[in-house]
mmCIF file of N, CA and C in Angstrom:
data_model
loop_
_atom_site.group_PDB
_atom_site.id
_atom_site.type_symbol
_atom_site.label_atom_id
_atom_site.label_comp_id
_atom_site.label_asym_id
_atom_site.label_seq_id
_atom_site.Cartn_x
_atom_site.Cartn_y
_atom_site.Cartn_z
ATOM 1 N N MET A 1 2.162 24.227 -2.551
ATOM 2 C CA MET A 1 2.041 22.781 -2.516
ATOM 3 C C MET A 1 3.342 22.160 -3.009
ATOM 4 N N GLY A 2 3.825 21.141 -2.300
ATOM 5 C CA GLY A 2 5.067 20.489 -2.661
ATOM 6 C C GLY A 2 4.905 19.363 -3.660
ATOM 7 N N ALA A 3 3.674 18.994 -3.971
ATOM 8 C CA ALA A 3 3.439 17.872 -4.874
ATOM 9 C C ALA A 3 3.238 18.355 -6.300
ATOM 10 N N ASP A 4 3.664 17.519 -7.240
ATOM 11 C CA ASP A 4 3.408 17.788 -8.652
ATOM 12 C C ASP A 4 2.001 17.342 -9.048
ATOM 13 N N ARG A 5 1.515 16.276 -8.369
ATOM 14 C CA ARG A 5 0.218 15.723 -8.710
ATOM 15 C C ARG A 5 -0.312 14.919 -7.534
ATOM 16 N N LEU A 6 -1.610 15.021 -7.295
ATOM 17 C CA LEU A 6 -2.271 14.253 -6.247
ATOM 18 C C LEU A 6 -3.181 13.219 -6.892
ATOM 19 N N ILE A 7 -3.117 11.983 -6.394
ATOM 20 C CA ILE A 7 -3.949 10.892 -6.894
ATOM 21 C C ILE A 7 -4.962 10.555 -5.802
ATOM 22 N N SER A 8 -6.229 10.509 -6.154
ATOM 23 C CA SER A 8 -7.274 10.180 -5.192
ATOM 24 C C SER A 8 -7.889 8.830 -5.534
ATOM 25 N N SER A 9 -8.271 8.101 -4.500
ATOM 26 C CA SER A 9 -8.982 6.845 -4.724
ATOM 27 C C SER A 9 -10.487 7.049 -4.617
ATOM 28 N N GLY A 10 -10.891 8.259 -4.230
ATOM 29 C CA GLY A 10 -12.306 8.534 -4.052
ATOM 30 C C GLY A 10 -12.804 8.201 -2.659
ATOM 31 N N SER A 11 -11.913 7.808 -1.773
ATOM 32 C CA SER A 11 -12.293 7.481 -0.403
ATOM 33 C C SER A 11 -12.821 8.725 0.306
ATOM 34 N N PRO A 12 -13.900 8.585 1.076
ATOM 35 C CA PRO A 12 -14.402 9.739 1.823
ATOM 36 C C PRO A 12 -13.434 10.200 2.912
ATOM 37 N N TRP A 13 -12.494 9.336 3.279
ATOM 38 C CA TRP A 13 -11.521 9.687 4.323
ATOM 39 C C TRP A 13 -10.471 10.673 3.823
ATOM 40 N N GLU A 14 -10.200 10.681 2.526
ATOM 41 C CA GLU A 14 -9.143 11.555 2.001
ATOM 42 C C GLU A 14 -9.407 13.034 2.306
ATOM 43 N N PRO A 15 -10.560 13.599 1.936
ATOM 44 C CA PRO A 15 -10.776 15.011 2.260
ATOM 45 C C PRO A 15 -10.961 15.260 3.761
ATOM 46 N N LYS A 16 -11.569 14.292 4.465
ATOM 47 C CA LYS A 16 -11.781 14.456 5.903
ATOM 48 C C LYS A 16 -10.470 14.528 6.671
ATOM 49 N N MET A 17 -9.528 13.673 6.285
ATOM 50 C CA MET A 17 -8.260 13.589 7.005
ATOM 51 C C MET A 17 -7.144 14.378 6.326
ATOM 52 N N GLY A 18 -7.408 14.873 5.136
ATOM 53 C CA GLY A 18 -6.430 15.704 4.446
ATOM 54 C C GLY A 18 -5.252 14.936 3.882
ATOM 55 N N TYR A 19 -5.532 13.898 3.100
ATOM 56 C CA TYR A 19 -4.459 13.151 2.452
ATOM 57 C C TYR A 19 -4.890 12.699 1.070
ATOM 58 N N SER A 20 -3.931 12.180 0.322
ATOM 59 C CA SER A 20 -4.189 11.615 -1.005
ATOM 60 C C SER A 20 -3.750 10.158 -1.011
ATOM 61 N N ARG A 21 -4.364 9.357 -1.881
ATOM 62 C CA ARG A 21 -3.936 7.955 -2.020
ATOM 63 C C ARG A 21 -2.470 7.912 -2.414
ATOM 64 N N ALA A 22 -2.083 8.804 -3.333
ATOM 65 C CA ALA A 22 -0.690 8.859 -3.772
ATOM 66 C C ALA A 22 -0.337 10.302 -4.111
ATOM 67 N N VAL A 23 0.938 10.608 -3.956
ATOM 68 C CA VAL A 23 1.456 11.943 -4.245
ATOM 69 C C VAL A 23 2.660 11.778 -5.168
ATOM 70 N N VAL A 24 2.605 12.447 -6.315
ATOM 71 C CA VAL A 24 3.739 12.468 -7.234
ATOM 72 C C VAL A 24 4.558 13.706 -6.900
ATOM 73 N N ALA A 25 5.839 13.486 -6.634
ATOM 74 C CA ALA A 25 6.754 14.583 -6.306
ATOM 75 C C ALA A 25 8.065 14.330 -7.050
ATOM 76 N N GLY A 26 8.263 15.058 -8.130
ATOM 77 C CA GLY A 26 9.458 14.836 -8.941
ATOM 78 C C GLY A 26 9.425 13.449 -9.549
ATOM 79 N N ASP A 27 10.500 12.694 -9.340
ATOM 80 C CA ASP A 27 10.605 11.343 -9.883
ATOM 81 C C ASP A 27 9.996 10.279 -8.960
ATOM 82 N N TYR A 28 9.431 10.707 -7.839
ATOM 83 C CA TYR A 28 8.883 9.778 -6.840
ATOM 84 C C TYR A 28 7.371 9.787 -6.820
ATOM 85 N N VAL A 29 6.825 8.647 -6.425
ATOM 86 C CA VAL A 29 5.417 8.539 -6.061
ATOM 87 C C VAL A 29 5.396 7.928 -4.667
ATOM 88 N N HIS A 30 4.700 8.587 -3.762
ATOM 89 C CA HIS A 30 4.531 8.101 -2.395
ATOM 90 C C HIS A 30 3.079 7.677 -2.247
ATOM 91 N N VAL A 31 2.858 6.398 -1.956
ATOM 92 C CA VAL A 31 1.499 5.878 -1.811
ATOM 93 C C VAL A 31 1.192 5.736 -0.323
ATOM 94 N N SER A 32 0.095 6.360 0.094
ATOM 95 C CA SER A 32 -0.331 6.327 1.494
ATOM 96 C C SER A 32 -0.621 4.903 1.948
ATOM 97 N N GLY A 33 -0.690 4.754 3.261
ATOM 98 C CA GLY A 33 -1.071 3.468 3.834
ATOM 99 C C GLY A 33 -2.360 2.977 3.201
ATOM 100 N N THR A 34 -2.328 1.742 2.716
ATOM 101 C CA THR A 34 -3.423 1.184 1.933
ATOM 102 C C THR A 34 -3.858 -0.139 2.551
ATOM 103 N N THR A 35 -5.147 -0.263 2.792
ATOM 104 C CA THR A 35 -5.693 -1.501 3.341
ATOM 105 C C THR A 35 -6.443 -2.242 2.245
ATOM 106 N N ALA A 36 -7.102 -3.314 2.632
ATOM 107 C CA ALA A 36 -7.869 -4.125 1.686
ATOM 108 C C ALA A 36 -9.310 -3.636 1.589
ATOM 109 N N THR A 37 -9.489 -2.335 1.660
ATOM 110 C CA THR A 37 -10.824 -1.748 1.561
ATOM 111 C C THR A 37 -11.073 -1.308 0.123
ATOM 112 N N VAL A 38 -12.142 -1.826 -0.458
ATOM 113 C CA VAL A 38 -12.523 -1.509 -1.832
ATOM 114 C C VAL A 38 -13.982 -1.061 -1.816
ATOM 115 N N ASP A 39 -14.229 0.117 -2.355
ATOM 116 C CA ASP A 39 -15.580 0.690 -2.372
ATOM 117 C C ASP A 39 -16.202 0.704 -0.980
ATOM 118 N N GLY A 40 -15.379 1.006 0.013
ATOM 119 C CA GLY A 40 -15.857 1.124 1.388
ATOM 120 C C GLY A 40 -16.039 -0.181 2.127
ATOM 121 N N GLU A 41 -15.730 -1.300 1.492
ATOM 122 C CA GLU A 41 -15.920 -2.614 2.107
ATOM 123 C C GLU A 41 -14.588 -3.327 2.279
ATOM 124 N N LEU A 42 -14.320 -3.810 3.486
ATOM 125 C CA LEU A 42 -13.106 -4.582 3.739
ATOM 126 C C LEU A 42 -13.198 -5.922 3.021
ATOM 127 N N GLN A 43 -12.161 -6.258 2.283
ATOM 128 C CA GLN A 43 -12.084 -7.524 1.547
ATOM 129 C C GLN A 43 -11.257 -8.531 2.360
ATOM 130 N N ALA A 44 -11.473 -9.797 2.112
ATOM 131 C CA ALA A 44 -10.675 -10.893 2.688
ATOM 132 C C ALA A 44 -10.629 -10.829 4.214
ATOM 133 N N GLU A 45 -11.779 -10.639 4.825
ATOM 134 C CA GLU A 45 -11.856 -10.554 6.281
ATOM 135 C C GLU A 45 -11.252 -11.805 6.930
ATOM 136 N N GLY A 46 -10.399 -11.597 7.916
ATOM 137 C CA GLY A 46 -9.773 -12.694 8.647
ATOM 138 C C GLY A 46 -8.604 -13.344 7.930
ATOM 139 N N ASP A 47 -8.179 -12.814 6.795
ATOM 140 C CA ASP A 47 -7.158 -13.439 5.953
ATOM 141 C C ASP A 47 -6.044 -12.440 5.645
ATOM 142 N N ALA A 48 -4.944 -12.512 6.377
ATOM 143 C CA ALA A 48 -3.839 -11.562 6.185
ATOM 144 C C ALA A 48 -3.239 -11.675 4.790
ATOM 145 N N TYR A 49 -3.119 -12.889 4.273
ATOM 146 C CA TYR A 49 -2.603 -13.082 2.919
ATOM 147 C C TYR A 49 -3.518 -12.373 1.917
ATOM 148 N N GLY A 50 -4.816 -12.628 2.005
ATOM 149 C CA GLY A 50 -5.777 -12.033 1.078
ATOM 150 C C GLY A 50 -5.828 -10.518 1.195
ATOM 151 N N GLN A 51 -5.778 -9.997 2.412
ATOM 152 C CA GLN A 51 -5.790 -8.547 2.590
ATOM 153 C C GLN A 51 -4.532 -7.913 1.996
ATOM 154 N N THR A 52 -3.415 -8.587 2.130
ATOM 155 C CA THR A 52 -2.169 -8.068 1.548
ATOM 156 C C THR A 52 -2.284 -8.008 0.033
ATOM 157 N N LYS A 53 -2.794 -9.056 -0.587
ATOM 158 C CA LYS A 53 -2.946 -9.086 -2.042
ATOM 159 C C LYS A 53 -3.875 -7.967 -2.515
ATOM 160 N N VAL A 54 -4.990 -7.771 -1.824
ATOM 161 C CA VAL A 54 -5.932 -6.718 -2.220
ATOM 162 C C VAL A 54 -5.283 -5.349 -2.059
ATOM 163 N N ALA A 55 -4.612 -5.108 -0.935
ATOM 164 C CA ALA A 55 -3.955 -3.817 -0.716
ATOM 165 C C ALA A 55 -2.934 -3.544 -1.818
ATOM 166 N N LEU A 56 -2.184 -4.558 -2.213
ATOM 167 C CA LEU A 56 -1.188 -4.380 -3.273
ATOM 168 C C LEU A 56 -1.847 -4.112 -4.630
ATOM 169 N N GLU A 57 -3.021 -4.675 -4.862
ATOM 170 C CA GLU A 57 -3.762 -4.373 -6.094
ATOM 171 C C GLU A 57 -4.208 -2.913 -6.107
ATOM 172 N N VAL A 58 -4.692 -2.417 -4.965
ATOM 173 C CA VAL A 58 -5.101 -1.013 -4.864
ATOM 174 C C VAL A 58 -3.885 -0.107 -5.090
ATOM 175 N N ILE A 59 -2.759 -0.482 -4.513
ATOM 176 C CA ILE A 59 -1.515 0.277 -4.695
ATOM 177 C C ILE A 59 -1.105 0.282 -6.166
ATOM 178 N N ALA A 60 -1.182 -0.875 -6.810
ATOM 179 C CA ALA A 60 -0.797 -0.960 -8.233
ATOM 180 C C ALA A 60 -1.665 -0.043 -9.090
ATOM 181 N N ARG A 61 -2.955 0.057 -8.771
ATOM 182 C CA ARG A 61 -3.850 0.955 -9.523
ATOM 183 C C ARG A 61 -3.453 2.416 -9.317
ATOM 184 N N ALA A 62 -3.119 2.789 -8.083
ATOM 185 C CA ALA A 62 -2.697 4.175 -7.816
ATOM 186 C C ALA A 62 -1.399 4.483 -8.551
ATOM 187 N N LEU A 63 -0.461 3.537 -8.539
ATOM 188 C CA LEU A 63 0.794 3.738 -9.263
ATOM 189 C C LEU A 63 0.541 3.893 -10.758
ATOM 190 N N ALA A 64 -0.324 3.064 -11.304
ATOM 191 C CA ALA A 64 -0.624 3.130 -12.732
ATOM 192 C C ALA A 64 -1.238 4.475 -13.099
ATOM 193 N N GLU A 65 -2.100 4.989 -12.240
ATOM 194 C CA GLU A 65 -2.705 6.292 -12.516
ATOM 195 C C GLU A 65 -1.641 7.390 -12.553
ATOM 196 N N ALA A 66 -0.564 7.179 -11.785
ATOM 197 C CA ALA A 66 0.536 8.153 -11.775
ATOM 198 C C ALA A 66 1.542 7.896 -12.894
ATOM 199 N N GLY A 67 1.336 6.823 -13.683
ATOM 200 C CA GLY A 67 2.259 6.502 -14.765
ATOM 201 C C GLY A 67 3.428 5.629 -14.326
ATOM 202 N N TYR A 68 3.272 4.946 -13.199
ATOM 203 C CA TYR A 68 4.318 4.068 -12.657
ATOM 204 C C TYR A 68 3.807 2.635 -12.633
ATOM 205 N N GLU A 69 4.732 1.714 -12.382
ATOM 206 C CA GLU A 69 4.396 0.299 -12.277
ATOM 207 C C GLU A 69 4.879 -0.223 -10.938
ATOM 208 N N ILE A 70 4.393 -1.375 -10.567
ATOM 209 C CA ILE A 70 4.811 -1.997 -9.306
ATOM 210 C C ILE A 70 6.326 -2.252 -9.318
ATOM 211 N N THR A 71 6.901 -2.428 -10.505
ATOM 212 C CA THR A 71 8.351 -2.654 -10.616
ATOM 213 C C THR A 71 9.166 -1.402 -10.289
ATOM 214 N N ASP A 72 8.504 -0.248 -10.177
ATOM 215 C CA ASP A 72 9.189 0.992 -9.815
ATOM 216 C C ASP A 72 9.267 1.198 -8.300
ATOM 217 N N VAL A 73 8.677 0.313 -7.521
ATOM 218 C CA VAL A 73 8.675 0.450 -6.063
ATOM 219 C C VAL A 73 10.082 0.229 -5.520
ATOM 220 N N VAL A 74 10.538 1.175 -4.697
ATOM 221 C CA VAL A 74 11.878 1.084 -4.094
ATOM 222 C C VAL A 74 11.810 0.892 -2.584
ATOM 223 N N ARG A 75 10.677 1.157 -1.967
ATOM 224 C CA ARG A 75 10.501 0.943 -0.529
ATOM 225 C C ARG A 75 9.066 0.524 -0.260
ATOM 226 N N SER A 76 8.920 -0.442 0.649
ATOM 227 C CA SER A 76 7.610 -0.927 1.053
ATOM 228 C C SER A 76 7.591 -1.032 2.575
ATOM 229 N N ARG A 77 6.483 -0.620 3.152
ATOM 230 C CA ARG A 77 6.287 -0.751 4.597
ATOM 231 C C ARG A 77 4.993 -1.520 4.809
ATOM 232 N N VAL A 78 5.065 -2.588 5.564
ATOM 233 C CA VAL A 78 3.905 -3.430 5.831
ATOM 234 C C VAL A 78 3.637 -3.389 7.328
ATOM 235 N N TYR A 79 2.423 -3.056 7.678
ATOM 236 C CA TYR A 79 1.996 -3.009 9.066
ATOM 237 C C TYR A 79 0.958 -4.102 9.275
ATOM 238 N N VAL A 80 1.132 -4.918 10.306
ATOM 239 C CA VAL A 80 0.176 -5.982 10.596
ATOM 240 C C VAL A 80 -0.309 -5.841 12.037
ATOM 241 N N SER A 81 -1.536 -6.266 12.264
ATOM 242 C CA SER A 81 -2.110 -6.132 13.599
ATOM 243 C C SER A 81 -1.487 -7.099 14.593
ATOM 244 N N SER A 82 -1.044 -8.244 14.103
ATOM 245 C CA SER A 82 -0.498 -9.282 14.980
ATOM 246 C C SER A 82 0.741 -9.911 14.358
ATOM 247 N N GLY A 83 1.687 -10.242 15.187
ATOM 248 C CA GLY A 83 2.868 -10.951 14.705
ATOM 249 C C GLY A 83 2.509 -12.270 14.032
ATOM 250 N N ASP A 84 1.352 -12.827 14.385
ATOM 251 C CA ASP A 84 0.891 -14.072 13.764
ATOM 252 C C ASP A 84 0.607 -13.902 12.274
ATOM 253 N N ASP A 85 0.449 -12.653 11.822
ATOM 254 C CA ASP A 85 0.118 -12.389 10.423
ATOM 255 C C ASP A 85 1.339 -12.085 9.555
ATOM 256 N N ILE A 86 2.508 -11.991 10.159
ATOM 257 C CA ILE A 86 3.707 -11.609 9.406
ATOM 258 C C ILE A 86 4.009 -12.594 8.279
ATOM 259 N N ASP A 87 3.963 -13.880 8.564
ATOM 260 C CA ASP A 87 4.313 -14.868 7.531
ATOM 261 C C ASP A 87 3.378 -14.801 6.326
ATOM 262 N N GLU A 88 2.077 -14.696 6.572
ATOM 263 C CA GLU A 88 1.121 -14.667 5.451
ATOM 264 C C GLU A 88 1.209 -13.352 4.681
ATOM 265 N N ALA A 89 1.351 -12.241 5.387
ATOM 266 C CA ALA A 89 1.516 -10.957 4.694
ATOM 267 C C ALA A 89 2.832 -10.961 3.920
ATOM 268 N N GLY A 90 3.876 -11.502 4.528
ATOM 269 C CA GLY A 90 5.174 -11.582 3.855
ATOM 270 C C GLY A 90 5.141 -12.471 2.626
ATOM 271 N N ARG A 91 4.400 -13.564 2.707
ATOM 272 C CA ARG A 91 4.276 -14.466 1.554
ATOM 273 C C ARG A 91 3.613 -13.747 0.382
ATOM 274 N N ALA A 92 2.521 -13.041 0.653
ATOM 275 C CA ALA A 92 1.832 -12.309 -0.415
ATOM 276 C C ALA A 92 2.722 -11.192 -0.964
ATOM 277 N N HIS A 93 3.415 -10.499 -0.080
ATOM 278 C CA HIS A 93 4.329 -9.429 -0.503
ATOM 279 C C HIS A 93 5.426 -10.016 -1.386
ATOM 280 N N GLY A 94 5.965 -11.152 -0.987
ATOM 281 C CA GLY A 94 7.036 -11.804 -1.744
ATOM 282 C C GLY A 94 6.601 -12.257 -3.125
ATOM 283 N N GLU A 95 5.340 -12.647 -3.268
ATOM 284 C CA GLU A 95 4.845 -13.054 -4.581
ATOM 285 C C GLU A 95 4.873 -11.889 -5.569
ATOM 286 N N ILE A 96 4.654 -10.693 -5.080
ATOM 287 C CA ILE A 96 4.663 -9.512 -5.944
ATOM 288 C C ILE A 96 6.075 -8.938 -6.088
ATOM 289 N N PHE A 97 6.810 -8.884 -4.982
ATOM 290 C CA PHE A 97 8.086 -8.175 -4.965
ATOM 291 C C PHE A 97 9.317 -9.086 -4.925
ATOM 292 N N GLY A 98 9.141 -10.386 -5.110
ATOM 293 C CA GLY A 98 10.269 -11.323 -5.022
ATOM 294 C C GLY A 98 11.415 -11.003 -5.965
ATOM 295 N N GLU A 99 11.106 -10.564 -7.174
ATOM 296 C CA GLU A 99 12.137 -10.204 -8.153
ATOM 297 C C GLU A 99 12.564 -8.745 -8.022
ATOM 298 N N ILE A 100 11.656 -7.895 -7.560
ATOM 299 C CA ILE A 100 11.905 -6.456 -7.485
ATOM 300 C C ILE A 100 12.775 -6.121 -6.274
ATOM 301 N N ARG A 101 12.458 -6.723 -5.147
ATOM 302 C CA ARG A 101 13.205 -6.639 -3.892
ATOM 303 C C ARG A 101 13.445 -5.213 -3.412
ATOM 304 N N PRO A 102 12.367 -4.444 -3.166
ATOM 305 C CA PRO A 102 12.531 -3.107 -2.607
ATOM 306 C C PRO A 102 12.975 -3.197 -1.143
ATOM 307 N N ALA A 103 13.417 -2.079 -0.596
ATOM 308 C CA ALA A 103 13.664 -2.016 0.844
ATOM 309 C C ALA A 103 12.326 -2.294 1.532
ATOM 310 N N LEU A 104 12.362 -3.010 2.657
ATOM 311 C CA LEU A 104 11.127 -3.436 3.316
ATOM 312 C C LEU A 104 11.231 -3.281 4.821
ATOM 313 N N THR A 105 10.163 -2.773 5.408
ATOM 314 C CA THR A 105 9.985 -2.760 6.853
ATOM 315 C C THR A 105 8.656 -3.430 7.141
ATOM 316 N N ILE A 106 8.629 -4.328 8.129
ATOM 317 C CA ILE A 106 7.378 -4.933 8.590
ATOM 318 C C ILE A 106 7.263 -4.661 10.084
ATOM 319 N N LEU A 107 6.139 -4.082 10.481
ATOM 320 C CA LEU A 107 5.873 -3.800 11.886
ATOM 321 C C LEU A 107 4.604 -4.514 12.311
ATOM 322 N N SER A 108 4.618 -5.126 13.493
ATOM 323 C CA SER A 108 3.417 -5.791 13.996
ATOM 324 C C SER A 108 2.917 -5.089 15.253
ATOM 325 N N GLY A 109 1.719 -5.445 15.655
ATOM 326 C CA GLY A 109 1.103 -4.866 16.841
ATOM 327 C C GLY A 109 0.420 -3.538 16.568
ATOM 328 N N VAL A 110 0.051 -3.312 15.318
ATOM 329 C CA VAL A 110 -0.584 -2.058 14.925
ATOM 330 C C VAL A 110 -2.089 -2.165 15.158
ATOM 331 N N GLN A 111 -2.664 -1.135 15.749
ATOM 332 C CA GLN A 111 -4.108 -1.077 15.949
ATOM 333 C C GLN A 111 -4.711 -0.235 14.831
ATOM 334 N N PHE A 112 -5.550 -0.846 14.008
ATOM 335 C CA PHE A 112 -6.160 -0.169 12.872
ATOM 336 C C PHE A 112 -7.500 0.451 13.245
ATOM 337 N N VAL A 113 -7.975 1.376 12.407
ATOM 338 C CA VAL A 113 -9.262 2.039 12.613
ATOM 339 C C VAL A 113 -10.383 0.995 12.696
ATOM 340 N N ASN A 114 -10.324 0.035 11.808
ATOM 341 C CA ASN A 114 -11.285 -1.067 11.797
ATOM 342 C C ASN A 114 -10.563 -2.292 12.357
ATOM 343 N N PRO A 115 -11.000 -2.837 13.484
ATOM 344 C CA PRO A 115 -10.295 -3.975 14.080
ATOM 345 C C PRO A 115 -10.258 -5.232 13.205
ATOM 346 N N LYS A 116 -11.058 -5.270 12.130
ATOM 347 C CA LYS A 116 -11.026 -6.413 11.218
ATOM 348 C C LYS A 116 -9.913 -6.284 10.183
ATOM 349 N N MET A 117 -9.313 -5.096 10.108
ATOM 350 C CA MET A 117 -8.167 -4.896 9.217
ATOM 351 C C MET A 117 -6.955 -5.573 9.837
ATOM 352 N N LEU A 118 -6.259 -6.346 9.037
ATOM 353 C CA LEU A 118 -5.078 -7.066 9.516
ATOM 354 C C LEU A 118 -3.791 -6.503 8.950
ATOM 355 N N VAL A 119 -3.869 -5.807 7.811
ATOM 356 C CA VAL A 119 -2.676 -5.382 7.074
ATOM 357 C C VAL A 119 -2.896 -3.980 6.492
ATOM 358 N N GLU A 120 -1.844 -3.179 6.522
ATOM 359 C CA GLU A 120 -1.812 -1.905 5.810
ATOM 360 C C GLU A 120 -0.432 -1.773 5.186
ATOM 361 N N ILE A 121 -0.378 -1.265 3.966
ATOM 362 C CA ILE A 121 0.890 -1.185 3.231
ATOM 363 C C ILE A 121 1.040 0.205 2.640
ATOM 364 N N GLU A 122 2.244 0.743 2.705
ATOM 365 C CA GLU A 122 2.568 1.977 1.987
ATOM 366 C C GLU A 122 3.843 1.730 1.192
ATOM 367 N N VAL A 123 3.949 2.389 0.055
ATOM 368 C CA VAL A 123 5.126 2.207 -0.790
ATOM 369 C C VAL A 123 5.605 3.558 -1.338
ATOM 370 N N ASP A 124 6.869 3.564 -1.708
ATOM 371 C CA ASP A 124 7.476 4.668 -2.442
ATOM 372 C C ASP A 124 8.015 4.094 -3.729
ATOM 373 N N ALA A 125 7.722 4.764 -4.839
ATOM 374 C CA ALA A 125 8.219 4.324 -6.153
ATOM 375 C C ALA A 125 9.050 5.436 -6.756
ATOM 376 N N TRP A 126 9.982 5.051 -7.581
ATOM 377 C CA TRP A 126 10.906 6.014 -8.217
ATOM 378 C C TRP A 126 11.254 5.530 -9.601
ATOM 379 N N LYS A 127 11.375 6.491 -10.509
ATOM 380 C CA LYS A 127 11.956 6.213 -11.819
ATOM 381 C C LYS A 127 12.498 7.521 -12.384
ATOM 382 N N ARG A 128 13.515 7.400 -13.163
ATOM 383 C CA ARG A 128 14.087 8.588 -13.789
ATOM 384 C C ARG A 128 13.110 9.180 -14.792
ATOM 385 N N SER A 129 12.996 10.493 -14.777
ATOM 386 C CA SER A 129 12.109 11.128 -15.759
ATOM 387 C C SER A 129 12.840 11.371 -17.058
#
């Protein structure tokens, strides 16, 4: 195994699909694509801003479990189902990362497993050990 530590969110999809919410590898934490799903229920339906905020909260919890903070994020990737959602997802992302300013990629036109999902986010965090 190449990982130092695996972080699980308890999602039933993790063992089925063979992934972890986050993987600690050396000084890095890689957080898998994260949606606004909490306890199996999609939050903020129809609201790209709200889904982005919830996804970032889930990410922050995974980072904290690994001993990292949102301020340790060095790269963020935001996927949105429609280009119409870029501004709202970007606004929510900017509220969290405006001072941190990690590298960012935003892609639109993504088809999610659940068509009510509007946003998915993955991040990489780093800090010196």
